[in-house]
XYZ file of C-alpha atoms in Angstrom:
616
model
C 65.280 103.815 88.544
C 66.411 104.035 84.481
C 64.326 100.804 81.857
C 66.827 99.495 79.562
C 64.940 100.361 75.320
C 64.242 96.672 74.148
C 67.444 97.104 71.670
C 70.185 96.315 74.886
C 68.758 92.315 74.461
C 71.990 92.910 71.693
C 73.273 96.880 72.415
C 74.845 97.893 69.062
C 77.377 100.623 71.330
C 80.688 98.454 71.970
C 82.256 98.083 74.672
C 85.454 98.989 76.402
C 87.612 96.159 73.641
C 90.708 93.595 75.734
C 92.813 96.623 74.936
C 93.485 95.294 70.762
C 97.567 96.592 70.835
C 97.778 94.928 74.356
C 96.590 91.185 73.067
C 98.121 91.851 69.702
C 101.014 91.998 71.473
C 100.311 89.440 73.138
C 100.017 86.922 70.059
C 102.879 87.950 68.370
C 105.080 86.337 71.242
C 104.564 81.711 69.550
C 102.108 80.938 67.708
C 98.299 79.680 67.608
C 95.057 79.911 67.781
C 92.385 83.020 68.698
C 89.291 82.213 70.131
C 87.557 79.158 69.023
C 85.094 80.159 66.544
C 82.136 77.795 68.033
C 80.975 75.144 70.691
C 82.167 72.583 68.395
C 85.561 73.663 68.674
C 87.468 72.123 71.593
C 91.221 74.381 72.819
C 94.064 72.535 72.624
C 95.230 71.578 76.089
C 97.477 74.285 77.173
C 101.556 75.060 77.214
C 104.180 76.740 78.728
C 105.048 79.578 77.461
C 108.401 81.563 77.586
C 108.900 83.525 80.988
C 109.486 86.778 79.468
C 108.124 90.734 80.295
C 104.204 91.496 79.292
C 104.197 93.919 75.997
C 102.064 96.387 78.674
C 103.200 99.448 76.083
C 101.343 101.666 75.218
C 104.103 102.783 71.596
C 104.440 105.855 73.161
C 105.663 104.051 76.513
C 102.932 104.153 78.957
C 101.728 101.269 80.126
C 98.306 99.322 79.177
C 96.522 97.518 81.974
C 98.825 97.988 85.361
C 98.311 94.738 86.708
C 99.750 92.358 83.204
C 102.876 91.558 85.225
C 105.751 89.379 83.899
C 103.785 86.742 81.498
C 104.370 82.570 82.921
C 102.553 80.695 80.895
C 100.582 81.101 77.593
C 98.310 79.205 74.918
C 96.279 81.820 73.597
C 93.560 82.060 73.068
C 93.222 79.107 75.512
C 94.884 80.272 79.041
C 97.314 82.728 80.833
C 98.918 83.102 83.482
C 100.640 86.493 85.025
C 103.304 87.280 87.830
C 102.492 90.856 89.560
C 103.389 91.845 92.456
C 101.737 94.662 94.841
C 103.815 97.204 95.957
C 102.968 100.176 98.027
C 106.325 101.598 96.242
C 104.821 101.484 93.396
C 100.471 100.577 94.002
C 99.753 104.101 96.008
C 95.347 103.341 95.547
C 96.882 100.426 99.130
C 98.201 103.321 100.976
C 93.702 104.608 100.258
C 92.428 100.659 101.489
C 93.913 100.261 105.069
C 92.633 98.543 107.839
C 94.585 100.635 110.707
C 94.264 103.802 111.077
C 97.583 105.431 112.379
C 99.219 108.101 110.452
C 102.723 109.115 111.138
C 102.426 106.854 114.514
C 103.077 103.212 111.804
C 105.364 102.465 108.855
C 101.801 101.003 106.247
C 103.380 97.568 106.019
C 102.214 97.584 109.697
C 98.753 99.679 109.162
C 97.861 96.419 106.628
C 96.932 97.369 102.842
C 94.251 95.506 101.826
C 93.294 94.996 98.241
C 89.416 95.657 97.289
C 86.575 93.013 95.129
C 86.578 95.791 93.035
C 89.877 96.176 92.640
C 90.409 92.039 91.665
C 87.739 92.307 89.676
C 89.769 94.935 87.300
C 92.719 92.541 87.352
C 91.058 90.008 86.383
C 89.094 90.806 83.849
C 92.926 92.246 82.327
C 94.100 88.661 82.261
C 91.219 87.597 80.869
C 91.457 90.028 78.567
C 94.146 88.831 77.475
C 92.616 85.864 75.823
C 89.642 87.961 73.783
C 91.454 89.418 70.536
C 89.050 91.980 69.672
C 85.655 91.616 72.246
C 85.311 93.974 75.421
C 84.273 92.607 78.868
C 80.789 92.956 79.267
C 80.791 91.721 83.166
C 81.314 88.913 85.996
C 79.449 86.372 87.115
C 80.289 83.812 90.454
C 82.200 86.089 91.952
C 83.452 84.512 94.814
C 86.167 86.007 97.285
C 87.278 84.153 99.878
C 90.040 85.113 101.196
C 92.184 89.158 102.035
C 94.899 90.053 99.245
C 96.653 92.167 102.059
C 100.368 93.457 102.919
C 100.732 92.729 105.951
C 103.676 92.605 107.566
C 105.337 92.852 104.534
C 106.314 96.014 100.866
C 105.915 93.319 98.247
C 103.203 90.749 97.562
C 103.361 88.425 94.449
C 100.148 87.907 93.245
C 99.327 84.466 90.370
C 96.646 85.640 88.128
C 95.232 82.718 85.406
C 92.528 83.298 83.411
C 91.258 80.162 81.296
C 88.815 79.646 78.666
C 85.267 77.698 79.964
C 82.889 78.159 77.188
C 82.945 79.805 74.090
C 78.971 80.373 73.554
C 79.295 80.227 69.321
C 75.478 81.336 69.360
C 76.154 84.152 71.207
C 79.296 85.437 70.218
C 80.446 85.110 73.862
C 83.362 84.218 76.062
C 82.795 83.233 79.306
C 86.792 82.980 80.607
C 87.512 81.345 84.464
C 89.893 83.724 86.175
C 91.688 83.790 89.990
C 94.136 84.939 92.459
C 96.594 83.251 93.804
C 98.297 84.521 96.049
C 102.184 83.416 97.276
C 102.110 80.126 99.975
C 98.444 79.862 99.555
C 96.978 77.247 97.836
C 93.323 78.498 97.595
C 92.166 81.068 94.830
C 91.635 84.681 97.347
C 88.987 85.479 94.327
C 88.379 83.764 91.121
C 84.811 84.577 89.458
C 83.425 83.543 85.586
C 84.779 87.508 82.534
C 82.248 87.871 80.177
C 84.106 89.106 77.110
C 81.596 89.972 73.600
C 81.537 92.140 70.627
C 78.022 93.674 71.613
C 76.595 94.439 75.349
C 73.794 92.038 75.959
C 70.472 92.444 78.536
C 70.278 89.065 81.147
C 69.931 90.986 83.997
C 65.277 92.210 84.294
C 65.838 93.569 87.630
C 62.614 95.491 89.229
C 63.738 98.021 92.536
C 60.243 99.589 94.300
C 60.486 103.069 95.553
C 62.498 103.548 98.725
C 59.756 102.857 101.561
C 60.122 105.566 104.447
C 62.789 107.267 103.617
C 65.306 109.756 104.910
C 68.261 111.742 103.760
C 70.256 110.017 106.616
C 72.531 112.965 108.204
C 75.517 113.038 107.005
C 76.915 114.593 103.626
C 79.698 112.413 101.762
C 82.182 114.755 102.779
C 81.089 115.047 106.430
C 81.289 110.665 106.291
C 85.420 110.491 105.209
C 85.911 113.851 106.781
C 85.593 111.585 109.605
C 85.642 108.534 108.924
C 82.754 106.889 109.393
C 83.846 104.928 106.388
C 87.720 104.365 106.587
C 88.156 104.583 102.607
C 91.456 107.338 100.977
C 90.927 109.842 98.997
C 91.156 107.262 95.715
C 87.818 105.171 97.626
C 86.725 108.510 98.238
C 82.765 107.597 95.803
C 80.473 108.839 96.628
C 79.212 112.414 96.203
C 75.872 114.395 97.978
C 73.538 113.229 100.219
C 72.267 109.959 100.806
C 68.808 108.861 100.353
C 67.749 105.429 103.408
C 64.863 103.256 102.926
C 63.773 100.569 104.788
C 65.151 98.582 101.954
C 67.430 100.618 100.038
C 69.366 103.350 99.635
C 70.033 105.979 96.900
C 72.814 108.728 95.854
C 75.848 109.606 93.301
C 78.632 107.999 91.882
C 81.355 109.997 91.301
C 83.302 108.830 88.640
C 87.168 109.952 88.958
C 90.190 110.148 87.258
C 92.767 107.332 88.142
C 95.630 109.237 88.707
C 97.092 108.390 91.475
C 96.058 105.301 92.031
C 100.372 103.433 90.685
C 103.388 105.952 90.958
C 104.440 104.851 87.588
C 101.675 105.146 85.360
C 99.883 108.394 84.710
C 97.113 107.306 82.974
C 96.103 104.103 84.045
C 93.413 101.890 80.614
C 90.605 100.397 83.186
C 88.251 98.208 82.719
C 86.475 98.679 85.320
C 85.469 101.447 87.307
C 87.729 99.849 90.652
C 87.710 103.263 93.173
C 83.450 103.141 91.993
C 82.079 100.085 91.920
C 84.253 100.171 95.533
C 81.405 102.551 96.132
C 78.638 100.656 96.275
C 80.366 98.382 98.830
C 80.114 101.640 100.800
C 76.812 102.692 99.845
C 74.949 99.625 101.355
C 77.971 99.407 104.069
C 75.751 102.504 105.162
C 72.464 101.859 104.716
C 74.050 98.541 107.599
C 75.358 101.064 109.772
C 71.988 102.247 111.055
C 71.990 98.961 112.071
C 74.512 98.773 113.989
C 75.945 96.412 111.706
C 79.158 96.520 109.458
C 80.023 94.446 106.329
C 82.775 93.449 104.182
C 81.948 92.741 100.477
C 82.256 88.485 99.721
C 80.277 87.216 96.762
C 78.839 88.691 93.174
C 76.102 86.466 91.738
C 76.055 88.558 88.428
C 77.010 92.383 87.396
C 76.514 93.110 83.229
C 77.760 96.619 81.605
C 76.131 97.794 79.381
C 77.922 100.876 77.766
C 81.641 102.186 78.550
C 82.236 104.318 81.884
C 81.348 107.762 81.637
C 84.183 111.269 81.204
C 85.689 111.620 84.985
C 83.712 114.065 86.623
C 80.552 112.490 85.948
C 77.567 111.735 89.050
C 76.087 108.545 88.273
C 72.826 108.196 90.111
C 72.831 104.124 92.037
C 69.493 102.844 93.775
C 70.267 99.958 95.775
C 67.766 96.973 97.085
C 68.504 94.503 100.116
C 66.771 91.201 99.080
C 68.632 89.612 101.435
C 69.212 90.930 105.306
C 69.381 87.101 107.733
C 72.004 86.128 110.022
C 75.165 86.817 108.267
C 74.603 87.522 105.021
C 73.580 91.213 103.588
C 72.470 90.534 100.049
C 72.124 93.545 98.020
C 70.173 94.657 93.810
C 72.198 97.155 92.068
C 71.666 99.608 89.380
C 74.386 102.626 88.199
C 72.930 105.216 85.666
C 75.995 106.808 83.417
C 74.883 110.390 84.496
C 73.120 111.202 81.043
C 70.272 108.780 81.743
C 70.866 106.064 80.386
C 71.269 102.456 82.738
C 75.160 101.931 82.812
C 75.843 98.454 84.372
C 73.491 96.481 87.085
C 75.176 93.945 89.273
C 72.985 90.750 90.896
C 73.660 89.970 94.473
C 76.529 91.654 95.982
C 76.849 89.882 99.186
C 77.801 91.297 102.010
C 79.118 89.525 104.953
C 77.297 91.003 108.576
C 79.227 92.031 111.364
C 78.037 93.763 114.310
C 80.803 95.458 117.141
C 79.834 98.074 120.088
C 79.657 101.701 119.721
C 82.744 102.392 121.405
C 84.703 99.601 119.231
C 83.751 101.365 116.197
C 84.591 104.936 117.435
C 88.156 103.852 119.177
C 88.574 101.461 115.203
C 87.355 105.670 113.041
C 89.467 107.885 115.155
C 92.153 105.718 117.449
C 93.231 109.237 118.678
C 89.721 110.477 119.986
C 88.717 107.655 121.356
C 89.343 105.354 123.619
C 88.164 101.830 124.656
C 88.426 100.834 127.760
C 85.605 101.946 130.440
C 86.174 105.526 133.048
C 87.076 103.284 136.577
C 85.793 105.091 139.851
C 87.421 103.633 142.699
C 86.953 105.970 146.445
C 89.916 107.541 147.118
C 91.862 107.639 143.504
C 92.726 110.929 143.365
C 91.397 113.512 140.512
C 94.388 113.281 138.361
C 95.261 109.104 138.241
C 93.576 107.516 135.232
C 91.914 104.585 135.942
C 90.443 102.370 133.447
C 89.195 98.897 133.073
C 88.338 95.972 129.439
C 86.922 93.207 129.354
C 86.663 90.163 126.275
C 82.300 91.811 125.870
C 84.346 95.145 124.899
C 85.629 94.114 122.122
C 83.495 90.771 120.608
C 83.878 90.158 116.950
C 86.481 91.429 116.510
C 89.537 90.479 115.593
C 92.286 89.171 117.737
C 95.222 89.893 115.914
C 93.870 93.208 113.684
C 92.867 95.004 117.415
C 96.122 94.361 118.188
C 96.908 96.386 115.060
C 95.742 99.020 115.987
C 97.085 99.251 119.498
C 100.305 97.529 119.482
C 103.631 99.038 118.984
C 106.022 98.263 116.551
C 108.283 96.172 119.481
C 105.122 95.040 120.575
C 103.911 93.607 118.160
C 106.863 90.271 117.886
C 105.877 89.934 121.934
C 102.085 89.963 121.115
C 102.559 87.242 118.287
C 105.709 85.527 119.909
C 102.029 84.394 123.042
C 100.401 82.393 120.064
C 97.386 83.394 117.469
C 94.013 83.224 119.307
C 95.510 82.087 122.974
C 93.540 83.468 125.949
C 97.049 83.999 127.040
C 97.840 86.897 124.745
C 94.207 88.080 124.740
C 94.860 88.837 127.935
C 97.836 90.375 126.466
C 96.665 92.148 124.330
C 93.460 93.996 126.804
C 96.304 94.919 130.050
C 98.536 96.504 127.903
C 95.247 98.441 126.206
C 94.052 99.740 130.050
C 97.413 100.313 130.240
C 98.274 102.810 126.926
C 94.514 104.209 127.174
C 94.902 105.681 131.347
C 98.607 107.050 130.274
C 96.644 108.532 126.872
C 93.555 110.052 128.942
C 96.380 111.108 131.497
C 97.824 112.756 129.650
C 95.625 114.932 127.184
C 93.109 115.775 130.806
C 97.539 116.444 132.405
C 97.106 118.648 128.536
C 94.685 119.744 128.081
C 93.353 118.882 124.965
C 90.793 116.327 123.019
C 92.940 114.997 121.049
C 95.095 112.374 122.773
C 98.284 109.837 121.525
C 97.810 107.403 119.503
C 98.284 103.713 120.880
C 101.093 102.400 118.995
C 102.570 105.293 120.051
C 103.211 104.549 123.184
C 105.214 100.891 124.090
C 104.618 98.959 127.078
C 108.027 97.512 128.444
C 109.153 95.755 131.698
C 111.702 97.183 133.774
C 113.154 95.706 137.642
C 110.850 93.247 139.055
C 108.784 93.314 136.082
C 106.807 96.638 136.530
C 105.492 97.332 133.421
C 106.409 101.120 132.681
C 105.306 103.372 129.696
C 107.822 104.610 126.654
C 106.915 106.690 123.348
C 108.743 108.762 120.748
C 105.906 111.061 120.279
C 106.799 114.255 122.125
C 105.068 113.818 125.595
C 107.716 115.865 128.387
C 106.186 113.516 131.074
C 103.993 109.983 131.424
C 102.649 108.818 134.551
C 104.073 105.141 136.169
C 100.963 103.315 135.493
C 100.838 99.386 137.043
C 97.976 96.695 135.256
C 96.777 93.885 136.250
C 94.128 91.786 134.074
C 92.119 88.045 135.425
C 89.307 86.505 134.288
C 88.609 88.479 130.145
C 88.950 91.559 132.674
C 92.655 94.031 132.541
C 92.249 97.533 134.984
C 95.229 99.876 134.858
C 95.658 103.057 136.733
C 98.651 105.689 135.306
C 100.106 108.172 138.410
C 101.864 110.327 138.519
C 103.519 108.999 141.568
C 104.418 105.026 142.133
C 101.001 102.787 141.796
C 99.741 99.232 141.923
C 97.187 97.388 141.018
C 96.125 93.687 141.417
C 92.033 92.374 140.357
C 91.652 88.692 140.971
C 87.827 86.899 140.922
C 85.866 86.090 144.587
C 85.347 82.454 144.514
C 86.185 80.265 146.815
C 89.645 79.087 148.428
C 91.130 76.227 149.099
C 92.915 75.695 152.397
C 96.132 74.798 150.913
C 95.064 77.981 148.628
C 95.457 79.781 152.368
C 97.962 78.674 153.972
C 100.394 79.723 151.259
C 99.585 83.058 151.220
C 98.862 83.979 154.041
C 100.619 83.400 157.767
C 99.168 82.365 161.207
C 98.122 85.934 162.489
C 96.746 86.825 158.951
C 94.376 83.901 159.069
C 92.932 84.551 162.323
C 91.872 87.795 161.549
C 89.151 86.065 159.389
C 87.721 85.210 162.404
C 87.484 88.550 163.749
C 86.511 89.943 159.766
C 83.676 87.935 159.252
C 81.405 87.883 156.279
C 82.785 86.186 152.841
C 85.410 84.302 153.808
C 86.643 83.992 150.232
C 86.184 87.139 149.253
C 88.800 88.632 152.340
C 90.764 85.636 151.457
C 90.257 87.663 147.668
C 90.622 91.118 149.314
C 93.869 90.092 151.410
C 95.552 88.129 148.653
C 95.107 91.761 145.800
C 96.390 93.477 148.281
C 99.322 91.310 148.536
C 100.427 92.081 144.964
C 99.138 95.458 144.202
C 101.146 96.675 147.883
C 104.397 94.535 145.831
C 103.085 96.079 142.528
C 103.748 99.739 143.506
C 106.724 98.647 145.657
C 108.254 97.363 143.308
C 109.761 94.638 145.016
C 108.349 91.706 143.789
C 106.630 88.010 145.200
C 109.024 86.443 143.519
C 106.851 83.711 145.140
C 106.463 83.922 148.529
C 103.385 85.972 149.395
C 104.249 85.518 152.538
C 107.179 87.333 152.658
C 103.759 90.379 152.593
C 102.482 89.932 155.667
C 98.998 91.966 156.367
C 100.328 94.041 159.978
C 95.514 95.299 159.694
C 92.521 95.735 158.089
C 89.881 98.488 158.107
C 86.059 98.175 158.189
C 86.502 100.121 154.847
C 88.520 97.641 152.782
C 92.421 99.146 154.012
C 94.808 97.073 154.252
C 98.081 97.818 156.235
C 100.631 95.803 154.389
C 104.047 95.285 155.548
C 107.477 93.933 153.492
C 109.348 91.529 155.872
C 113.349 91.899 154.282
C 113.004 95.972 153.321
C 110.689 96.773 156.671
C 108.729 98.805 154.595
C 104.831 99.239 154.164
C 102.532 99.799 151.678
C 98.712 100.773 152.852
C 96.385 98.993 150.219
C 93.022 100.237 149.603
C 90.425 97.007 148.492
C 87.149 97.257 147.395
C 84.181 94.394 145.645
C 82.973 95.574 142.099
C 80.688 92.133 141.129
C 81.893 89.756 141.468
C 85.319 90.688 141.755
C 87.925 92.326 144.348
C 89.779 95.248 143.238
C 93.331 96.109 145.145
C 95.131 99.386 144.152
C 97.463 101.335 146.223
C 99.428 104.613 145.518
C 102.619 106.868 146.993
C 99.479 109.736 146.699
C 96.177 107.275 147.711
C 94.635 109.161 150.334
C 94.849 105.884 152.723
C 91.443 107.621 154.872
C 88.408 107.566 154.278
C 86.147 106.331 150.730
C 83.107 105.151 153.083
C 82.783 100.508 153.252
C 84.243 97.959 150.706
């Protein structure tokens, strides 16, 4: 750690001025007073300014502050409100911060692009700078992010950015400006902070970092971290470089200052007040530390951030040191120091706070590389042909992960409508999604084994529709010479699916006490007489027979049509093989039933062996 010199209490290095040309042009719009000169002055109530475009261009025509859009209200030196439309066409940076990884499969608007907290700080700073002519950004206080700024199923989003002078500290010649970003259709701000401007940098944070205890070199290089998507960030936000050292309560690494040349379509050289991409990499480094402890984090607040010098030149590698100060419950809190690449301290951050999650490793790998990993578990069933694929998934496998976000990973655009219609966060919606995941995993596994490749189809490239009699069918726009037939069943937070070259049927049900009325509705007198002959658990046999009828109905493609007695049990083998006759058509099915824990699984296929397989 590099100590700041004593002169940092009132650093003679001038901070990045709040864009003098920008502010002066704003002042020409209407008469008004500049910032008050001292604490005794009280600003007049804000007055509305005419709606007109912000004078956001340099004399050469190049935009200055990329997030200052149309000015809605402006009282010079007091308050401002700005409208800024985020669009996927203009804001290219959004493509590199999308939560769903589906390149070439889903359009970007369906992949949940999100504005990082650090880019939100830049937006806040630009609006606040319009109220501080001749002053420069020296930091932020009390940053609070309460919701994602996301483009969900849209290619444009309206932001309303407000800033108001909250306090003028005449003794320290510092402006405290409260700023917030409001997203359309939401009353509360998505993020808010106090932005600090002054003519000189100033040191208020005295942070003391301890040596990294039990330090070790992180086994992956930063290139591998981004390439293998251990971090989801695209090129714009890939600012971690070199090797990373982790310790018991902290981490150390290097951050690269990058020229923001590909952030916007029409702005070749955006002039930022902060360094949002590099700051986002601070959160990435904290995330790597957390991942080593099987935790995954998203930033929600910052206590204070202080700048001590201008942004180093692009290409500079800046050492960063992180110390974890609190790791308990749902919160992870850290202090941060970043150097300028020349041995001096560039900035310090107090109480960078993340919200922690814990996800199953299978879920994490799928989210990282959905064409390499499956969410469900393989299920080995007796007599199931080697070419068939049977997959099972439960609610526990996706615990802690947002259901709506998972749906975006797994579902085709056409399926998202059906998912939404089921109602947010309802049991039926989750069961339906689990069934689709199991079915798509079975199909993806089946296709990969047929072609002998490790790479699989993206689940969102497949669509599951209901055909005749409600039988599910799978289709894809991808290049697949042959698709299997599928069958799906779900019960009690579990879903199972089989993909097979021929017709197939599967059903799963929990074993539970069955009332006599259920048995009488489900089975005829001759079938019920079999229970006494079979012996054992009558509830298990009732469940087996019910599952067998369901599986047979799916296999034959005739449906149950509310009449389970249309399917008659002809014989039951000791190994759980149940022979079913469909009375009306005269067609038969030999359904194998097995018990797995407290569930019965019944399955039948055109080439599933009808004998052998041992006892169920």
